[in-house]
Amino acid sequence: MRTEYPQTFFSIEVIPAPSVIIIFGATGDLTRRKLLPSLCQLLANNLLHQETHIVACGRTVHTNDSFHSSIKEYLSCSSEVKKCDLFKYINYLRVDPAEPRTLRDLSARLEELGQLDSSAPLNHLFYFAVPPDSTEPLVTALAREGLLVEDENKGWRHLALEKPFGTDLASALALDQFLHRHVTEDQIFRIDHYLAKETVQNILITRFANRIFESIWDNRAIDYIQISTSETVGLEGRNTYFDKSGMLRDMIQNHLTEILMLVAMEPPVSFEANAIHDAKFELAKAIRPFTQATIKTDVIRAQYSAAGKTLGYRQEPGIPADSQTETFVAMKLLIDNPRWQGVPFYLQAGKRMNTTDSEIKIVFKPSSRPIYGSAELAKSLAPNSLTLRIRPDEGICINLQAKLSGPKLAIGNLRFNTTYGEQSTNLGAPDDYARLLLDAMLHDHTLFVRGDTITESWRIFTPVLEAWQRAPEQYPLLTYPAGSQGPDFDL
Ligand code: BG6
């Protein structure tokens, strides 16, 4: 019997309750490039409650008008929403944690908004679009004003925090302890914007909703997994930050490790946020720690050198001529649990590369019986693989071996490649930051990072950072020409 299934699927977007979004760092780059366009997108899709207020806070002196003019060009929402529509939600307020009076002004502003004729208590989302060293003074100042206290009559008080969450294990633990003195874990929304990318959100669905993958997701079928990201851009004006951070802290410890956890974790007991975080945490604990020996054999670091008109890393403004900071990292990780015993996970991230792309590639073992008994033929074909493309062209590619049309023995690779965009099921989902803003207001932690998985991730990488710091001469810093595929290496 044939069954027709409808092509539609379960899809609901929920409008958050009346809220005030308080953005710290409102004159900064993140607010302009990401938050404002995402707020526009939410407005354009009717996903902001009409009783939403945005209090844009910064240390710069601005009137509402001068602030609005300064952000006009960044409000690139869809053509149906006129640029100024978002303006009526946004008010500017000068706030500097070093000046308690300005915090009292914020408190008074929030009080006033709370007294407006609102249908429900006004919730507060405090968004920290500020450098990491501003987080603690701001949280302390907000706590002093009593602005972080939740109760039924007041609504919720959420903190949306941007990475980095510490620079090593000790500082990450200290930051968590500090935060927990003022708020509960439930109030904290730690952002890793990669988790909100369409492909990354799709990892769990691909794995657990499809029988064809569920049953082959282990060391019996999988040869290795590679999670990689390349960017053609260099430092993008963040030279001082990057030289202190380096690629391991900037991309590997957070974005790529979060992806690894989703790709490799056991099925969660439910699809509630905490169950997913529990499964990620268990997986992170099973990642084999690096030793002095494996840091040498299994971790590659490199820095780009000048090529053509492009400056080398050490010639970039403000970068010391002897900087040891890595702009490229590749590494092999092993996971000590029954599912993954013996399967290498390769993570790789580089700046000033020849392309901008990010993907997760799952490569399967060769078939147990070479086709027509010919080991030679089997070797000449690319193995089965499943590629989840994060950018560009978010989508999926499956590589199969098949008989191609033509002569009887025309066997070759057949690629099934699709982008989410070209599927009729594409509903124009909110972009990554719009998704995160929405979910932080909807109290959904799924796409945020729980504190314990961050500290686990620092547990894995801190020994590497310490070894590089302690004895740099023992861990060669390779070079690669800017705009190339990265260094030559073997893992
Ligand atoms: C950020 C890193 O977290 O992610 C940047 O700090 C990097 O160095 C960026 O360029 C990449 O994000 P996306 O969304 O452009 O892939």
Short mmCIF file of N, CA and C and ligand atoms in Angstrom, two decimals, residues 34 163 193-194 197 231 236 238 241 250-251 255 351 391 432, ligand 1:
data_model
loop_
_atom_site.label_atom_id
_atom_site.label_comp_id
_atom_site.label_asym_id
_atom_site.label_seq_id
_atom_site.Cartn_x
_atom_site.Cartn_y
_atom_site.Cartn_z
N LYS A 34 25.26 42.68 14.14
CA LYS A 34 24.46 41.47 14.37
C LYS A 34 23.13 41.75 15.06
N LYS A 163 30.86 35.00 24.29
CA LYS A 163 32.17 34.44 24.56
C LYS A 163 33.23 35.54 24.48
N HIS A 193 27.35 31.48 18.87
CA HIS A 193 26.40 31.70 17.76
C HIS A 193 26.41 30.55 16.75
N TYR A 194 27.47 29.70 16.77
CA TYR A 194 27.47 28.55 15.86
C TYR A 194 26.32 27.60 16.17
N LYS A 197 23.31 28.26 14.10
CA LYS A 197 23.35 28.16 12.63
C LYS A 197 22.48 26.99 12.21
N GLU A 231 38.59 30.66 6.99
CA GLU A 231 38.11 32.02 6.70
C GLU A 231 39.16 32.73 5.86
N GLU A 236 40.43 41.47 11.13
CA GLU A 236 39.24 42.34 11.10
C GLU A 236 39.26 43.41 12.19
N ARG A 238 40.54 43.32 15.06
CA ARG A 238 40.55 42.87 16.46
C ARG A 238 41.96 42.40 16.85
N TYR A 241 42.93 41.85 20.67
CA TYR A 241 42.21 40.70 21.22
C TYR A 241 42.80 39.41 20.66
N ASP A 250 39.84 31.10 20.06
CA ASP A 250 38.84 31.87 19.31
C ASP A 250 37.78 30.96 18.65
N MET A 251 38.17 29.82 18.14
CA MET A 251 37.22 28.99 17.38
C MET A 251 37.14 27.53 17.87
N HIS A 255 33.28 27.04 19.30
CA HIS A 255 32.42 26.64 18.19
C HIS A 255 32.64 25.18 17.75
N LYS A 351 42.63 31.20 9.77
CA LYS A 351 42.32 32.53 9.22
C LYS A 351 43.24 32.77 8.03
N ARG A 391 28.71 26.64 6.08
CA ARG A 391 28.75 27.80 5.20
C ARG A 391 29.78 27.57 4.12
N ASP A 432 21.09 33.47 12.81
CA ASP A 432 21.59 32.95 14.09
C ASP A 432 21.32 33.88 15.28
C1 BG6 B 1 33.74 34.43 16.10
C2 BG6 B 1 35.25 34.52 16.09
O1 BG6 B 1 33.30 33.79 17.27
O2 BG6 B 1 33.31 33.70 14.96
C3 BG6 B 1 35.72 35.17 14.81
O3 BG6 B 1 35.66 35.29 17.21
C4 BG6 B 1 35.18 34.43 13.62
O4 BG6 B 1 37.14 35.20 14.76
C5 BG6 B 1 33.67 34.28 13.73
O5 BG6 B 1 35.53 35.16 12.44
C6 BG6 B 1 33.13 33.42 12.62
O6 BG6 B 1 31.73 33.46 12.65
P1 BG6 B 1 30.86 33.29 11.33
O7 BG6 B 1 29.45 33.37 11.79
O8 BG6 B 1 31.28 34.41 10.42
O9 BG6 B 1 31.23 31.96 10.77
#
